Short mmCIF file of C-alpha atoms and ligand atoms in Angstrom, two decimals:
data_model
loop_
_atom_site.label_atom_id
_atom_site.label_comp_id
_atom_site.label_asym_id
_atom_site.label_seq_id
_atom_site.Cartn_x
_atom_site.Cartn_y
_atom_site.Cartn_z
CA MET A 1 -47.26 24.40 -0.69
CA GLU A 2 -47.95 21.51 1.11
CA PRO A 3 -45.57 18.52 2.18
CA ARG A 4 -48.39 14.83 1.72
CA ASP A 5 -50.94 14.40 3.63
CA LEU A 6 -49.31 13.60 7.17
CA SER A 7 -53.04 13.82 9.14
CA GLY A 8 -52.38 9.52 9.97
CA HIS A 9 -48.36 10.64 10.82
CA THR A 10 -47.66 10.70 14.37
CA VAL A 11 -44.97 12.73 16.39
CA TYR A 12 -42.23 10.07 18.94
CA GLN A 13 -42.71 11.06 22.24
CA ALA A 14 -39.39 10.80 23.62
CA GLY A 15 -38.19 11.17 27.47
CA ARG A 16 -37.61 14.47 28.57
CA GLY A 17 -33.95 15.92 29.01
CA VAL A 18 -32.28 16.95 31.53
CA GLU A 19 -31.53 20.53 30.96
CA GLU A 20 -35.46 20.92 29.17
CA VAL A 21 -36.76 20.05 32.50
CA ALA A 22 -34.03 22.26 35.09
CA ARG A 23 -34.35 24.88 33.04
CA GLU A 24 -38.57 24.14 33.24
CA LEU A 25 -38.09 24.15 37.51
CA GLY A 26 -35.18 26.94 38.12
CA LEU A 27 -33.20 23.30 38.61
CA ASP A 28 -29.86 23.03 38.54
CA PRO A 29 -29.29 19.82 36.08
CA ASP A 30 -26.54 18.11 38.21
CA ASP A 31 -29.09 17.69 40.73
CA LEU A 32 -31.76 16.23 38.49
CA VAL A 33 -31.99 11.91 37.83
CA LYS A 34 -33.40 10.73 34.16
CA LEU A 35 -34.38 7.65 34.45
CA ALA A 36 -36.74 8.07 31.66
CA SER A 37 -35.00 6.66 28.34
CA ASN A 38 -33.64 3.73 29.27
CA GLU A 39 -29.97 5.21 29.02
CA ASN A 40 -26.52 4.27 30.60
CA PRO A 41 -26.12 5.67 34.12
CA PHE A 42 -22.42 4.44 33.73
CA GLY A 43 -22.77 6.70 30.64
CA PRO A 44 -20.57 5.51 27.57
CA SER A 45 -17.58 3.11 28.09
CA PRO A 46 -14.61 4.91 28.51
CA ASP A 47 -12.80 3.97 26.09
CA ALA A 48 -15.54 4.77 23.54
CA VAL A 49 -15.33 8.27 24.90
CA ALA A 50 -11.20 7.88 24.05
CA ALA A 51 -12.34 6.45 20.60
CA ILE A 52 -14.85 9.61 19.80
CA ARG A 53 -11.86 12.21 20.44
CA ASP A 54 -9.30 10.18 18.33
CA ALA A 55 -12.01 9.93 15.56
CA ALA A 56 -12.40 13.88 15.60
CA GLY A 57 -9.34 14.45 13.69
CA SER A 58 -11.00 12.12 10.71
CA ALA A 59 -14.12 13.75 10.69
CA SER A 60 -13.36 15.13 7.44
CA SER A 61 -14.17 11.94 5.47
CA TYR A 62 -16.15 9.55 4.33
CA PRO A 63 -16.48 6.23 7.15
CA LYS A 64 -15.07 3.70 5.15
CA ALA A 65 -12.58 1.53 6.57
CA SER A 66 -14.22 2.07 10.02
CA HIS A 67 -17.50 0.90 8.97
CA ALA A 68 -15.61 -2.63 6.81
CA ASP A 69 -14.54 -2.87 10.05
CA LEU A 70 -17.28 -2.43 12.49
CA VAL A 71 -19.66 -5.03 9.90
CA GLU A 72 -16.59 -7.30 10.18
CA LYS A 73 -16.74 -7.06 14.34
CA LEU A 74 -20.33 -7.56 14.00
CA ALA A 75 -20.66 -10.37 12.02
CA ASP A 76 -17.51 -12.63 13.74
CA ARG A 77 -19.16 -12.41 16.81
CA TRP A 78 -23.02 -13.27 15.94
CA ASP A 79 -20.92 -16.10 13.22
CA VAL A 80 -22.55 -14.51 10.33
CA ALA A 81 -21.06 -13.32 6.85
CA PRO A 82 -20.42 -9.83 6.67
CA GLU A 83 -23.47 -9.05 3.97
CA GLN A 84 -25.95 -9.83 7.20
CA VAL A 85 -25.48 -6.76 9.01
CA TRP A 86 -26.99 -3.97 8.24
CA LEU A 87 -25.77 -0.95 9.91
CA ALA A 88 -27.25 1.97 10.42
CA ASN A 89 -28.09 5.39 12.13
CA GLY A 90 -29.61 3.87 15.77
CA GLY A 91 -31.94 0.78 15.57
CA ASP A 92 -34.69 2.68 14.27
CA GLY A 93 -32.11 3.36 11.55
CA VAL A 94 -32.52 -0.31 10.55
CA LEU A 95 -36.33 -0.26 11.41
CA ASP A 96 -35.88 2.22 8.65
CA TYR A 97 -34.06 -0.35 6.29
CA LEU A 98 -36.03 -3.29 7.05
CA SER A 99 -39.02 -1.10 5.38
CA ARG A 100 -37.29 0.52 3.10
CA ALA A 101 -36.45 -3.25 1.82
CA MET A 102 -39.75 -5.18 2.74
CA LEU A 103 -42.72 -2.58 2.18
CA ALA A 104 -44.68 -1.62 -1.04
CA PRO A 105 -47.55 0.46 -0.62
CA GLY A 106 -50.52 -0.46 0.93
CA ASP A 107 -48.75 -3.49 2.82
CA GLN A 108 -49.33 -3.91 6.12
CA VAL A 109 -47.90 -4.34 9.07
CA LEU A 110 -48.64 -5.69 12.75
CA VAL A 111 -47.56 -4.15 15.71
CA PRO A 112 -48.17 -4.40 19.72
CA ASP A 113 -49.96 -2.41 21.74
CA PRO A 114 -48.69 -1.02 24.33
CA GLY A 115 -44.91 -0.94 22.25
CA PHE A 116 -42.54 1.46 20.81
CA ALA A 117 -44.04 4.03 18.34
CA TYR A 118 -41.25 3.70 16.00
CA TYR A 119 -42.08 0.90 14.06
CA GLY A 120 -45.88 2.32 12.74
CA MET A 121 -44.01 5.29 12.00
CA SER A 122 -41.35 3.65 9.90
CA ALA A 123 -44.51 2.08 8.32
CA ARG A 124 -46.17 4.49 7.63
CA TYR A 125 -43.13 6.49 6.56
CA HIS A 126 -42.43 4.27 3.81
CA HIS A 127 -46.50 4.26 2.93
CA GLY A 128 -47.88 0.97 4.51
CA GLU A 129 -50.60 0.91 7.02
CA VAL A 130 -50.32 0.08 10.38
CA ARG A 131 -52.15 -2.96 12.38
CA GLU A 132 -52.24 -3.59 15.72
CA TYR A 133 -51.72 -6.92 18.32
CA GLY A 134 -53.41 -6.47 21.65
CA VAL A 135 -50.23 -7.15 24.67
CA SER A 136 -53.01 -7.67 27.75
CA LYS A 137 -52.23 -5.73 31.37
CA ALA A 138 -55.14 -8.17 32.39
CA ASP A 139 -53.26 -10.69 30.93
CA ASP A 140 -49.64 -9.30 32.66
CA PHE A 141 -48.20 -8.10 29.25
CA ALA A 142 -47.91 -11.95 28.69
CA LEU A 143 -46.28 -12.49 25.20
CA THR A 144 -46.91 -15.70 23.31
CA ALA A 145 -47.36 -16.96 20.11
CA GLU A 146 -50.97 -16.58 20.21
CA THR A 147 -50.84 -13.00 21.39
CA VAL A 148 -49.39 -12.21 18.01
CA LEU A 149 -51.30 -15.18 15.79
CA ASP A 150 -54.63 -14.06 17.89
CA ASP A 151 -54.77 -10.62 15.15
CA TYR A 152 -52.30 -11.82 12.41
CA ASP A 153 -53.86 -11.15 9.15
CA GLY A 154 -51.17 -11.92 6.76
CA GLU A 155 -49.29 -8.89 7.24
CA ARG A 156 -46.40 -8.28 5.51
CA VAL A 157 -43.83 -7.67 8.43
CA VAL A 158 -44.82 -8.32 12.22
CA TYR A 159 -42.80 -6.63 15.12
CA LEU A 160 -41.55 -7.77 18.47
CA THR A 161 -39.71 -6.39 20.96
CA SER A 162 -38.10 -9.01 23.19
CA PRO A 163 -37.79 -7.88 26.13
CA HIS A 164 -40.48 -5.64 25.69
CA ASN A 165 -40.73 -2.14 25.76
CA PRO A 166 -42.31 -0.72 27.88
CA THR A 167 -43.81 -3.56 29.99
CA GLY A 168 -40.24 -5.92 30.36
CA LYS A 169 -41.44 -8.98 29.71
CA ARG A 170 -39.75 -11.31 26.44
CA PHE A 171 -41.04 -13.88 24.14
CA ASP A 172 -40.07 -17.60 24.19
CA LEU A 173 -37.93 -18.67 21.73
CA ASP A 174 -40.01 -21.55 20.92
CA ALA A 175 -42.89 -19.20 20.52
CA ILE A 176 -40.95 -16.56 18.36
CA GLU A 177 -39.87 -20.05 15.98
CA SER A 178 -43.75 -20.86 16.15
CA ILE A 179 -44.84 -17.09 14.89
CA ALA A 180 -42.55 -17.53 11.89
CA ALA A 181 -43.52 -20.71 11.05
CA GLU A 182 -47.21 -19.99 11.02
CA THR A 183 -47.56 -16.62 9.65
CA ASP A 184 -47.04 -16.76 5.34
CA PRO A 185 -43.45 -17.19 4.06
CA ASP A 186 -43.72 -13.88 2.88
CA THR A 187 -44.33 -12.20 6.20
CA LEU A 188 -40.66 -10.53 8.19
CA VAL A 189 -41.00 -11.57 11.99
CA VAL A 190 -38.80 -8.63 12.92
CA VAL A 191 -37.95 -9.43 16.42
CA ASP A 192 -36.59 -6.37 17.94
CA GLU A 193 -33.72 -6.84 21.01
CA ALA A 194 -32.78 -3.90 22.06
CA TYR A 195 -32.67 -4.58 25.50
CA GLY A 196 -31.20 -8.07 24.32
CA GLU A 197 -27.94 -8.45 26.55
CA PHE A 198 -29.77 -7.70 30.07
CA ALA A 199 -32.15 -10.62 29.15
CA ASP A 200 -30.87 -13.88 30.69
CA ALA A 201 -32.24 -15.72 27.69
CA PRO A 202 -30.27 -16.60 24.01
CA SER A 203 -31.18 -13.87 21.48
CA ALA A 204 -33.23 -15.12 18.18
CA VAL A 205 -30.43 -14.95 15.87
CA GLU A 206 -30.07 -18.71 15.41
CA LEU A 207 -33.54 -18.54 13.93
CA VAL A 208 -32.17 -15.49 11.56
CA ASP A 209 -29.46 -18.32 10.42
CA GLU A 210 -32.32 -21.08 10.34
CA ARG A 211 -34.50 -19.27 8.04
CA GLU A 212 -35.31 -16.55 5.41
CA ASP A 213 -38.24 -14.81 7.39
CA VAL A 214 -37.45 -14.17 10.89
CA ALA A 215 -34.78 -10.36 10.80
CA LEU A 216 -33.19 -8.36 14.78
CA VAL A 217 -32.59 -5.09 15.28
CA ARG A 218 -30.02 -4.90 17.98
CA THR A 219 -28.53 -0.92 19.29
CA PHE A 220 -25.37 0.79 21.16
CA SER A 221 -27.42 3.28 22.01
CA LYS A 222 -28.55 0.93 25.62
CA VAL A 223 -26.15 -1.29 27.63
CA TYR A 224 -23.34 0.04 25.63
CA GLY A 225 -25.02 3.76 26.21
CA LEU A 226 -23.88 5.11 23.07
CA ALA A 227 -27.38 6.84 22.10
CA GLY A 228 -26.12 10.04 21.80
CA VAL A 229 -24.10 8.82 18.73
CA ARG A 230 -26.57 6.93 16.96
CA LEU A 231 -25.80 3.61 15.87
CA GLY A 232 -27.12 0.04 15.78
CA TYR A 233 -28.01 -2.72 13.33
CA GLY A 234 -29.70 -5.34 11.94
CA ILE A 235 -28.67 -9.28 11.31
CA VAL A 236 -31.02 -10.82 8.59
CA PRO A 237 -30.79 -13.97 6.71
CA GLU A 238 -28.38 -14.51 4.35
CA ALA A 239 -31.19 -15.44 1.36
CA TRP A 240 -31.78 -11.57 0.95
CA ALA A 241 -29.31 -9.35 3.01
CA ASP A 242 -27.28 -8.37 -0.21
CA ALA A 243 -30.38 -5.75 -0.36
CA TYR A 244 -29.26 -3.22 2.07
CA ALA A 245 -26.96 -2.11 -0.65
CA ARG A 246 -29.58 -0.79 -2.33
CA VAL A 247 -32.05 0.37 0.44
CA ASN A 248 -29.29 2.21 2.64
CA THR A 249 -28.83 5.56 2.98
CA PRO A 250 -25.06 6.19 2.05
CA PHE A 251 -22.16 5.54 4.82
CA ALA A 252 -25.52 4.82 7.25
CA ALA A 253 -22.85 5.01 10.24
CA SER A 254 -20.42 8.00 10.87
CA GLU A 255 -16.90 7.90 11.03
CA ILE A 256 -17.54 8.98 14.92
CA ALA A 257 -20.09 5.93 15.74
CA CYS A 258 -17.93 3.32 13.72
CA ARG A 259 -15.63 4.49 15.80
CA ALA A 260 -16.93 4.43 19.25
CA GLY A 261 -19.33 1.40 18.54
CA LEU A 262 -16.08 -0.54 17.81
CA ALA A 263 -14.17 0.26 20.92
CA ALA A 264 -17.14 -0.60 22.59
CA LEU A 265 -17.39 -4.17 22.03
CA ASP A 266 -14.18 -4.64 23.46
CA ASP A 267 -14.87 -2.34 26.62
CA ASP A 268 -16.33 -6.17 28.38
CA GLU A 269 -16.02 -4.63 31.96
CA HIS A 270 -18.57 -1.75 31.37
CA ALA A 271 -21.39 -3.96 29.84
CA ARG A 272 -20.79 -6.20 32.39
CA LYS A 273 -21.25 -3.86 35.00
CA THR A 274 -24.06 -2.44 33.56
CA VAL A 275 -26.16 -5.74 32.94
CA GLU A 276 -25.46 -6.42 36.89
CA THR A 277 -26.79 -3.04 37.82
CA ALA A 278 -29.48 -3.17 35.87
CA ALA A 279 -30.13 -6.24 37.52
CA TRP A 280 -29.46 -4.97 41.24
CA ALA A 281 -31.98 -2.16 40.17
CA ARG A 282 -34.77 -4.43 38.81
CA GLU A 283 -34.96 -6.28 42.14
CA TYR A 284 -34.71 -3.25 44.07
CA VAL A 285 -37.31 -1.04 42.42
CA ARG A 286 -39.59 -4.32 42.67
CA GLU A 287 -39.14 -5.09 46.38
CA ASN A 288 -38.98 -1.26 47.82
CA LEU A 289 -40.97 0.17 46.01
CA ASP A 290 -44.96 0.63 47.41
CA ALA A 291 -46.49 0.11 43.54
CA PRO A 292 -47.57 -3.06 41.52
CA THR A 293 -44.70 -3.83 39.17
CA TRP A 294 -44.05 -6.58 36.42
CA GLU A 295 -40.66 -8.41 36.23
CA SER A 296 -38.41 -6.97 33.45
CA HIS A 297 -35.94 -8.48 31.04
CA GLY A 298 -34.66 -4.95 30.18
CA ASN A 299 -32.97 -1.92 32.50
CA PHE A 300 -36.08 -0.53 33.46
CA VAL A 301 -39.14 -1.46 35.72
CA LEU A 302 -43.04 -0.53 34.64
CA ALA A 303 -45.13 0.09 37.73
CA GLU A 304 -48.81 1.14 38.05
CA VAL A 305 -49.04 4.57 39.83
CA GLY A 306 -52.37 5.59 39.09
CA ASP A 307 -52.59 8.74 37.16
CA ALA A 308 -49.14 8.32 35.56
CA SER A 309 -48.98 12.10 33.96
CA ALA A 310 -50.08 13.15 37.76
CA VAL A 311 -47.29 11.16 39.75
CA ALA A 312 -44.53 11.78 36.77
CA ASP A 313 -44.57 15.89 37.73
CA GLU A 314 -44.76 15.20 40.99
CA LEU A 315 -41.97 13.66 40.68
CA GLN A 316 -40.07 15.23 38.71
CA ARG A 317 -41.03 18.35 41.21
CA ARG A 318 -38.97 16.23 43.79
CA GLY A 319 -35.84 16.50 40.60
CA VAL A 320 -36.48 12.52 39.49
CA ILE A 321 -37.16 12.00 35.76
CA VAL A 322 -39.33 9.30 34.80
CA ARG A 323 -41.43 7.72 31.49
CA ASP A 324 -45.40 8.53 32.31
CA CYS A 325 -46.88 6.46 29.74
CA THR A 326 -49.82 8.13 28.77
CA SER A 327 -48.39 7.74 25.52
CA PHE A 328 -47.75 4.36 25.32
CA GLY A 329 -51.51 3.63 26.26
CA LEU A 330 -51.25 3.07 29.88
CA PRO A 331 -51.74 6.28 31.89
CA ASP A 332 -51.87 4.81 35.06
CA CYS A 333 -48.81 3.21 34.45
CA VAL A 334 -44.23 4.94 34.63
CA ARG A 335 -41.57 3.50 33.70
CA ILE A 336 -38.37 3.74 35.49
CA THR A 337 -34.99 3.54 34.06
CA CYS A 338 -32.85 1.89 35.77
CA GLY A 339 -29.83 4.08 37.46
CA THR A 340 -26.56 3.96 39.70
CA GLU A 341 -27.89 2.41 42.93
CA ALA A 342 -27.96 5.73 44.26
CA GLU A 343 -29.88 6.97 41.93
CA THR A 344 -32.35 3.24 41.83
CA GLU A 345 -32.69 4.38 45.76
CA ARG A 346 -33.62 7.97 45.37
CA ALA A 347 -36.22 7.76 42.86
CA VAL A 348 -37.84 4.93 44.62
CA ALA A 349 -37.81 6.57 47.65
CA ALA A 350 -39.16 9.70 46.05
CA LEU A 351 -41.42 7.77 44.22
CA ASN A 352 -43.10 6.64 47.43
CA GLU A 353 -43.49 9.86 49.21
CA VAL A 354 -45.17 10.84 45.70
CA LEU A 355 -47.67 7.97 45.95
CA ALA A 356 -48.14 8.23 49.61
CA SER A 357 -48.85 12.31 49.74
C1 PLP B 417 -34.17 2.27 22.04
C2 PLP B 417 -34.68 1.43 21.34
C3 PLP B 417 -35.10 0.69 19.71
C4 PLP B 417 -33.26 1.46 19.47
O1 PLP B 417 -33.03 3.04 19.66
P1 PLP B 417 -32.18 3.31 18.96
O2 PLP B 417 -31.75 4.96 19.53
O3 PLP B 417 -32.92 4.29 17.66
O4 PLP B 417 -30.71 3.04 18.89
C5 PLP B 417 -35.52 0.30 19.63
N1 PLP B 417 -36.26 -0.67 20.20
C6 PLP B 417 -36.65 -0.31 21.15
C7 PLP B 417 -38.33 -1.05 21.97
C8 PLP B 417 -36.00 0.69 21.72
O5 PLP B 417 -36.44 0.82 23.51
#
């Protein structure tokens, strides 16, 4: 037998892992700097690490109390009702739940190009069709209401990434509001704020409160350094928040993930250090890299380096892994994640050597 026709589906290309690259190049993993997946260079919050250790002994039970506690804490923090918080297996899991809740077979979604691959992947898994709006390099990747509305044609879901991956640009709240107002009442505007903590700008959560057609995606993978435990959440309008009960995979977030998330939310010091270091690193890269870059509101910087694939390979031989953006449709750009000060300085120095040779 065969699976259903998957020829229209794409394979997610993750940034390369340290172990994988070290093995291939015969290097010690400790000598490598990985700035390819927008992970937290400080690791998880130490409090989350302790919580994960403590939770190990309760791994035999389904997560009920921890799930409810985390939902409650997030609801408090965002000033929404607990039903409006949709816990999931990473931000990607939230995208799946929104697809499940919104898409009937053949419905169309509108995604950014270049942009985060999983929007389209999730829509296709749920028998949706994918259309794109262009985020134009000629226009310095500007994100305005027109960027989206010029290509909008009644799609059921429109995805906005703010700050945007891989460019680092963001939408103003006014632009998001215009997009929600100008699109059909039955079009859901999903605002992906995976990098929201790194931006010196307000969340779109107030629109979720005021409207029924805006939902947010947030994650513990980036600022909280918990990419490995897979934890994210949506914030959705109260009007249809109860759909969660009908679409979620039971026990959407694990006991260990929920305990880690609860601890991470209380560790303000870790989050503050992460955000401050990213802000420093963005400026350092932009000032010191011998290549054009774009202003970023995330924990990464996009740089134009010529043949990105060749540059990333050469840089990797020097022990620094960055993200070649060819799979995003930007074959002349790499995306450099903000590291610690030492990692960021080493990456910039190595990349400048590669660019000079
Ligand atoms: C990292 C990321 C996510 C969420 O990733 P998870 O690890 O699944 O939480 C969502 N959107 C964008 C744009 C991202 O870069």
